[in-house]
Amino acid sequence: MNRRFLLVLLSSVSTAVLFLVLIVLFPGESGSFGLKLMGLRIKQGNNTFSALHRKLLHGTTMKEPNRLTGEKCTKADIVINQGATRPLPTGIPTYTVEIMNICVTGCDISGIHLNCGWFSSARLINPKTFRRLRYNDCLVNDGKPLINGGTVSFQYANTFLYPLSVSRVICS
């Protein structure tokens, strides 16, 4: 092997090991020195938010509930995750969807409606769990309250993933 290549490789490995040692040896107020170094801070007006505890959602922006003016909950308190799972025996791709109530004030949320386009599935979904009412309007949990910390999940099968987003909710 080329000596220059070995020198660069050894230098990279040394730097990585040093960084790991710093993470382990120097705990800080946000859990560890390394996490503090990688922490993301967002300045918005007079408020600064730390993003260490936030889950980053791809391409979505969420409105933060204004708890000071008495909003008990908003549609931002419902989080939707979906991902690909094993295809059907016929080869049709399947996706698992999880809809979670993450309301920090301890509220139950009912009447959860999603923007869902012309949602359809080759796999049967229990209509009490999730159903399309009309174009771009799907109902979750038969309109019943999703308890604080609760999750509703289902699988659907289609040739593509449907983008799902919360359109409206009712605070219970």
XYZ file of N, CA and C in Angstrom:
516
model
N 0.820 -1.182 0.000
C 0.000 0.000 0.000
C 0.871 1.255 0.000
N 0.310 2.312 -0.433
C 0.983 3.592 -0.478
C 1.141 4.150 0.939
N 2.311 4.664 1.288
C 2.564 5.188 2.631
C 1.695 6.403 2.933
N 1.462 7.222 1.951
C 0.627 8.416 2.154
C -0.796 7.997 2.536
N -1.319 6.988 1.850
C -2.660 6.484 2.152
C -2.725 5.956 3.579
N -1.719 5.183 3.992
C -1.697 4.644 5.354
C -1.622 5.768 6.388
N -0.857 6.812 6.112
C -0.741 7.929 7.027
C -2.078 8.658 7.195
N -2.791 8.891 6.092
C -4.102 9.540 6.143
C -5.105 8.659 6.884
N -5.081 7.365 6.621
C -5.987 6.429 7.290
C -5.726 6.416 8.792
N -4.456 6.346 9.201
C -4.106 6.338 10.616
C -4.520 7.644 11.286
N -4.344 8.758 10.616
C -4.746 10.053 11.152
C -6.261 10.122 11.359
N -7.029 9.620 10.400
C -8.495 9.622 10.509
C -8.969 8.758 11.667
N -8.382 7.583 11.808
C -8.763 6.677 12.892
C -8.416 7.310 14.235
N -7.255 7.941 14.340
C -6.842 8.599 15.591
C -7.813 9.708 15.979
N -8.226 10.495 15.008
C -9.179 11.569 15.272
C -10.513 11.013 15.764
N -10.995 9.951 15.152
C -12.256 9.338 15.560
C -12.169 8.792 16.982
N -11.058 8.132 17.309
C -10.881 7.586 18.659
C -10.819 8.718 19.676
N -10.113 9.799 19.371
C -10.028 10.946 20.270
C -11.414 11.540 20.524
N -12.210 11.679 19.477
C -13.558 12.212 19.623
C -14.404 11.319 20.526
N -14.325 10.004 20.352
C -15.084 9.080 21.201
C -14.643 9.171 22.658
N -13.343 9.325 22.897
C -12.844 9.475 24.261
C -13.396 10.759 24.887
N -13.442 11.851 24.124
C -14.000 13.104 24.636
C -15.462 12.949 25.014
N -16.214 12.228 24.200
C -17.635 12.013 24.489
C -17.807 11.271 25.808
N -16.998 10.253 26.051
C -17.130 9.431 27.248
C -16.609 10.162 28.491
N -15.495 10.883 28.376
C -14.843 11.456 29.548
C -15.393 12.792 30.020
N -16.043 13.550 29.151
C -16.470 14.891 29.520
C -17.978 15.054 29.439
N -18.709 14.578 30.466
C -20.157 14.783 30.444
C -20.485 16.256 30.623
N -21.557 16.674 29.979
C -21.982 18.065 30.081
C -23.429 18.134 30.486
N -23.998 19.329 30.478
C -25.370 19.513 30.927
C -26.383 18.890 29.989
N -26.050 18.659 28.708
C -27.012 18.062 27.778
C -26.759 16.577 27.600
N -26.098 15.932 28.564
C -25.915 14.486 28.484
C -24.469 14.128 28.269
N -23.795 14.705 27.286
C -22.384 14.441 27.076
C -21.767 15.549 26.251
N -20.477 15.680 26.373
C -19.729 16.713 25.658
C -19.949 16.614 24.156
N -19.899 15.387 23.653
C -20.074 15.181 22.216
C -21.451 15.591 21.735
N -22.470 15.258 22.500
C -23.819 15.650 22.109
C -23.977 17.158 22.181
N -23.323 17.778 23.178
C -23.400 19.218 23.296
C -22.741 19.877 22.085
N -21.620 19.307 21.620
C -20.947 19.837 20.437
C -21.827 19.730 19.197
N -22.596 18.627 19.096
C -23.414 18.394 17.918
C -24.809 18.989 18.046
N -25.129 19.618 19.202
C -26.461 20.165 19.444
C -26.830 21.256 18.446
N -28.094 21.329 18.116
C -28.602 22.314 17.176
C -29.446 23.300 17.962
N -29.194 24.577 17.791
C -29.974 25.601 18.459
C -30.681 26.415 17.395
N -31.942 26.712 17.648
C -32.763 27.454 16.706
C -33.186 28.747 17.368
N -32.914 29.862 16.734
C -33.302 31.172 17.262
C -34.537 31.624 16.509
N -35.610 31.889 17.224
C -36.858 32.321 16.612
C -37.409 33.458 17.453
N -37.290 34.680 16.945
C -37.710 35.835 17.718
C -36.841 35.985 18.947
N -37.460 36.078 20.116
C -36.718 36.179 21.372
C -36.501 34.819 22.016
N -36.975 33.755 21.378
C -36.888 32.417 21.960
C -35.794 31.610 21.283
N -35.100 30.791 22.061
C -34.111 29.876 21.519
C -34.547 28.468 21.890
N -34.617 27.591 20.906
C -35.039 26.222 21.133
C -33.866 25.293 20.877
N -33.666 24.324 21.749
C -32.631 23.323 21.527
C -33.267 22.157 20.802
N -32.597 21.654 19.781
C -33.160 20.573 18.976
C -32.576 19.226 19.339
N -31.868 19.120 20.481
C -31.322 17.828 20.864
C -32.428 16.812 21.131
N -33.540 17.255 21.698
C -34.620 16.350 22.057
C -35.674 16.237 20.962
N -35.506 16.943 19.867
C -36.515 16.961 18.812
C -36.237 15.894 17.781
N -37.274 15.288 17.286
C -37.143 14.352 16.185
C -37.282 15.161 14.899
N -36.332 15.026 14.013
C -36.372 15.781 12.778
C -37.231 15.049 11.759
N -38.223 15.726 11.237
C -39.095 15.153 10.230
C -38.688 15.720 8.885
N -38.592 14.876 7.898
C -38.110 15.276 6.585
C -39.136 16.126 5.862
N -38.751 17.365 5.566
C -39.558 18.230 4.721
C -40.858 18.723 5.323
N -41.036 18.591 6.620
C -42.272 19.083 7.218
C -41.954 20.153 8.237
N -42.817 21.119 8.330
C -42.696 22.117 9.380
C -43.936 22.017 10.243
N -43.720 22.097 11.537
C -44.837 21.958 12.456
C -45.013 23.260 13.219
N -46.267 23.681 13.392
C -46.569 24.851 14.193
C -46.517 24.436 15.658
N -45.722 25.151 16.431
C -45.652 24.882 17.862
C -46.920 25.401 18.516
N -47.582 24.590 19.360
C -48.778 25.062 20.047
C -48.448 26.244 20.954
N -49.350 27.221 21.025
C -49.166 28.368 21.905
C -49.870 28.058 23.217
N -49.159 27.448 24.142
C -49.739 27.013 25.408
C -50.086 28.200 26.304
N -49.486 29.367 26.070
C -49.742 30.534 26.918
C -51.127 31.113 26.698
N -51.670 30.999 25.485
C -52.986 31.573 25.211
C -54.104 30.560 25.457
N -53.774 29.437 26.057
C -54.799 28.487 26.439
C -55.059 27.366 25.454
N -54.282 27.265 24.365
C -54.466 26.139 23.453
C -54.122 24.859 24.185
N -55.111 23.976 24.301
C -54.870 22.715 24.991
C -54.089 21.762 24.097
N -54.410 21.756 22.812
C -53.690 20.919 21.865
C -53.867 21.476 20.458
N -53.036 21.013 19.555
C -53.142 21.386 18.147
C -52.860 20.146 17.309
N -52.978 20.295 16.009
C -52.679 19.160 15.139
C -51.200 18.811 15.170
N -50.343 19.714 15.687
C -48.915 19.412 15.843
C -48.678 18.357 16.921
N -49.683 18.099 17.770
C -49.560 17.081 18.812
C -49.791 15.668 18.284
N -50.129 15.547 17.015
C -50.274 14.235 16.379
C -49.080 14.053 15.442
N -48.350 12.960 15.629
C -47.179 12.663 14.813
C -47.464 11.405 13.998
N -47.129 11.464 12.709
C -47.338 10.333 11.808
C -45.985 9.835 11.326
N -45.720 8.550 11.540
C -44.524 7.900 11.005
C -44.975 6.770 10.106
N -44.330 6.622 8.975
C -44.628 5.476 8.124
C -43.368 5.038 7.416
N -43.310 3.744 7.164
C -42.138 3.186 6.505
C -42.475 1.900 5.779
N -41.600 1.527 4.887
C -41.798 0.323 4.084
C -41.622 -0.929 4.933
N -42.435 -1.943 4.648
C -42.318 -3.255 5.282
C -42.268 -4.309 4.177
N -42.251 -5.580 4.557
C -42.139 -6.675 3.596
C -43.318 -6.657 2.614
N -43.059 -6.806 1.311
C -44.144 -6.779 0.327
C -45.078 -7.987 0.462
N -46.262 -7.839 -0.104
C -47.204 -8.956 -0.163
C -46.612 -10.062 -1.047
N -47.126 -11.297 -0.943
C -46.640 -12.375 -1.810
C -46.781 -12.049 -3.304
N -47.716 -11.179 -3.638
C -47.901 -10.781 -5.041
C -46.855 -9.770 -5.491
N -46.045 -9.270 -4.542
C -45.008 -8.308 -4.878
C -45.403 -6.861 -4.634
N -46.635 -6.620 -4.212
C -47.078 -5.239 -3.943
C -46.387 -4.747 -2.666
N -45.750 -3.582 -2.714
C -45.104 -3.054 -1.507
C -46.113 -2.764 -0.397
N -45.676 -2.933 0.841
C -46.528 -2.604 1.987
C -45.830 -1.564 2.851
N -46.637 -0.840 3.597
C -46.142 0.225 4.456
C -46.848 0.135 5.802
N -46.115 0.400 6.867
C -46.688 0.459 8.205
C -46.785 1.926 8.612
N -47.948 2.295 9.161
C -48.201 3.668 9.599
C -48.442 3.648 11.099
N -47.811 4.588 11.812
C -48.060 4.797 13.233
C -48.505 6.240 13.419
N -49.625 6.412 14.094
C -50.166 7.737 14.385
C -50.171 7.871 15.904
N -49.401 8.855 16.425
C -49.193 8.970 17.863
C -49.690 10.307 18.408
N -50.254 10.265 19.612
C -50.648 11.464 20.349
C -49.502 11.809 21.295
N -48.810 12.910 21.023
C -47.683 13.313 21.864
C -47.993 14.611 22.621
N -49.246 14.865 22.919
C -49.669 16.092 23.596
C -48.978 16.214 24.956
N -48.262 17.313 25.159
C -47.506 17.493 26.399
C -48.379 17.925 27.570
N -49.598 18.395 27.298
C -50.475 18.816 28.391
C -51.342 17.661 28.898
N -51.123 16.479 28.357
C -51.862 15.311 28.816
C -53.237 15.164 28.209
N -53.479 15.792 27.075
C -54.815 15.785 26.482
C -55.043 14.560 25.604
N -56.290 14.132 25.558
C -56.714 13.126 24.591
C -57.195 13.890 23.360
N -56.969 13.332 22.183
C -57.317 14.030 20.952
C -58.238 13.140 20.125
N -59.377 13.688 19.717
C -60.335 12.926 18.922
C -60.559 13.615 17.579
N -61.394 13.029 16.752
C -61.717 13.614 15.455
C -60.485 13.881 14.617
N -59.548 12.935 14.606
C -58.295 13.124 13.867
C -58.544 12.839 12.390
N -58.393 13.867 11.565
C -58.556 13.750 10.117
C -57.206 14.002 9.452
N -56.908 13.204 8.430
C -55.646 13.337 7.706
C -55.887 13.723 6.262
N -54.950 14.486 5.704
C -54.887 14.685 4.266
C -54.280 13.403 3.707
N -54.994 12.750 2.773
C -54.543 11.429 2.323
C -54.751 11.184 0.835
N -55.133 12.207 0.083
C -55.336 12.035 -1.360
C -56.402 10.986 -1.656
N -56.147 10.164 -2.686
C -57.058 9.067 -3.045
C -56.581 7.776 -2.382
N -56.327 7.802 -1.100
C -55.775 6.648 -0.396
C -56.553 5.375 -0.706
N -55.818 4.316 -1.013
C -56.417 2.988 -1.185
C -55.363 1.946 -0.850
N -55.832 0.738 -0.580
C -54.911 -0.319 -0.183
C -55.358 -1.666 -0.747
N -54.387 -2.452 -1.188
C -54.669 -3.817 -1.627
C -54.831 -4.742 -0.424
N -54.399 -4.308 0.741
C -54.576 -5.058 1.992
C -55.719 -4.400 2.758
N -56.634 -5.215 3.275
C -57.788 -4.711 4.010
C -57.338 -4.040 5.315
N -57.866 -2.847 5.573
C -57.586 -2.104 6.805
C -58.898 -2.007 7.575
N -58.836 -2.279 8.874
C -60.029 -2.160 9.711
C -60.535 -0.719 9.630
N -61.772 -0.508 9.149
C -62.276 0.860 9.001
C -62.423 1.607 10.329
N -62.454 0.892 11.439
C -62.496 1.568 12.739
C -61.125 2.143 13.091
N -60.082 1.640 12.449
C -58.735 2.142 12.674
C -58.421 3.299 11.738
N -58.734 3.114 10.435
C -58.395 4.125 9.435
C -59.261 3.923 8.209
N -59.883 5.003 7.735
C -60.672 4.898 6.505
C -60.729 6.235 5.781
N -60.828 6.143 4.458
C -60.982 7.341 3.643
C -62.459 7.662 3.558
N -62.824 8.910 3.898
C -64.213 9.356 3.821
C -64.521 9.928 2.442
N -63.582 10.683 1.906
C -63.689 11.290 0.581
C -62.278 11.667 0.157
N -62.136 12.262 -1.001
C -60.812 12.645 -1.462
C -60.119 13.544 -0.428
N -58.892 13.173 -0.079
C -58.027 13.935 0.818
C -58.600 14.108 2.232
N -59.450 13.191 2.675
C -60.005 13.228 4.030
C -60.132 11.809 4.566
N -59.210 11.436 5.459
C -59.239 10.121 6.098
C -59.439 10.293 7.595
N -60.194 9.383 8.191
C -60.522 9.430 9.616
C -59.727 8.372 10.367
N -59.174 8.755 11.509
C -58.358 7.870 12.342
C -59.154 7.446 13.568
N -59.048 6.173 13.939
C -59.618 5.642 15.185
C -61.124 5.858 15.274
N -61.804 5.806 14.138
C -63.260 5.962 14.060
C -63.722 7.286 14.680
N -62.824 8.282 14.733
C -63.155 9.581 15.303
C -63.079 9.626 16.816
N -62.841 8.465 17.445
C -62.787 8.389 18.906
C -61.460 8.946 19.421
N -61.411 9.316 20.712
C -60.185 9.902 21.264
C -58.993 8.943 21.209
N -57.860 9.500 20.836
C -56.581 8.808 20.932
C -55.965 9.316 22.230
N -55.815 8.416 23.193
C -55.362 8.835 24.518
C -53.947 9.395 24.456
N -53.631 10.222 25.445
C -52.300 10.813 25.530
C -51.256 9.708 25.569
N -50.284 9.782 24.671
C -49.244 8.758 24.581
C -49.664 7.549 23.775
N -50.908 7.527 23.312
C -51.421 6.380 22.576
C -50.990 6.370 21.118
N -51.035 5.184 20.529
C -50.643 4.999 19.138
C -51.670 4.135 18.424
N -52.002 4.523 17.218
C -52.820 3.707 16.326
C -51.913 3.311 15.175
N -51.909 2.042 14.812
C -51.064 1.630 13.695
C -51.830 0.689 12.772
N -51.425 0.695 11.518
C -52.007 -0.192 10.521
C -51.018 -0.354 9.387
N -51.287 -1.341 8.532
C -50.470 -1.559 7.339
C -51.346 -1.418 6.112
N -50.762 -0.860 5.054
C -51.464 -0.811 3.779
C -50.526 -1.262 2.671
N -51.127 -1.665 1.573
C -50.353 -2.147 0.432
C -50.740 -1.343 -0.801
N -49.746 -0.763 -1.435
C -49.961 -0.004 -2.659
C -48.620 0.110 -3.365
N -48.644 0.471 -4.630
C -47.394 0.560 -5.377
C -46.536 1.735 -4.942
N -47.103 2.683 -4.189
C -46.335 3.818 -3.692
C -46.821 4.225 -2.313
N -45.962 4.955 -1.603
C -46.279 5.451 -0.271
C -47.145 6.708 -0.405
N -48.238 6.741 0.356
C -49.100 7.927 0.366
C -48.565 8.939 1.378
N -48.379 10.195 0.978
C -48.021 11.201 1.980
C -49.245 11.494 2.856
N -49.090 11.351 4.149
C -50.184 11.579 5.100
C -49.806 12.737 6.010
N -50.754 13.641 6.240
C -50.526 14.748 7.171
C -51.837 15.080 7.875
N -51.726 15.630 9.072
C -52.904 15.954 9.884
C -53.579 17.201 9.311
N -54.901 17.113 9.092
C -55.644 18.270 8.589
C -56.425 18.960 9.710
N -56.985 18.181 10.654
C -57.702 18.797 11.769
C -57.886 17.793 12.896
N -58.064 18.320 14.102
C -58.253 17.501 15.307
C -59.239 18.197 16.227
N -59.741 17.451 17.201
C -60.591 18.000 18.250
C -59.944 17.667 19.583
N -59.721 18.672 20.410
C -59.142 18.444 21.741
C -60.232 17.948 22.678
N -60.015 16.781 23.264
C -61.026 16.188 24.156
C -60.815 16.639 25.582
